[in-house]
Phi, psi and omega in degrees: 000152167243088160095256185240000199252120156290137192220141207271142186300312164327334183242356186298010162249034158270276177352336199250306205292319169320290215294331190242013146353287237238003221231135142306325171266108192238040166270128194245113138296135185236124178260137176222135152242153205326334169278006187278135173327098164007269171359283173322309200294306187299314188303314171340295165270015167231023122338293175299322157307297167320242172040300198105033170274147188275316218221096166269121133310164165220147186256105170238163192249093182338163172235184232277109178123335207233153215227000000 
């Protein structure tokens, strides 16, 4: 997914590369939940590299109870 739109993996670093062409700023956050594949995950970013993303993040979400 980019945001809320699922983009089939085969096209997601054209799709990256469109989306940060043209951005002065070239940082990609990524939210994954536990359940999403390692794999995927990886592939994603390096997806975004190819692309021309400068700056990968990973957004995470404490989990429930732990401080």
């Amino acid at each position: 997914y980019l945001d809320k739109l699922q983009i089939p993996e085969v096209t997601l670093e054209d799709k990256m590369r469109t989306i940060f062409q043209n951005r002065e700023t070239k940082d990609l956050y990524i939210r994954a939940d536990q359940n999403v594949v390692y794999g995927r995950v990886v592939n994603a970013m390096s997806a975004a590299k190819i692309a021309g993303v400068n700056k990968i993040s990973m957004l995470t979400q404490p989990s429930a109870g732990k401080k």
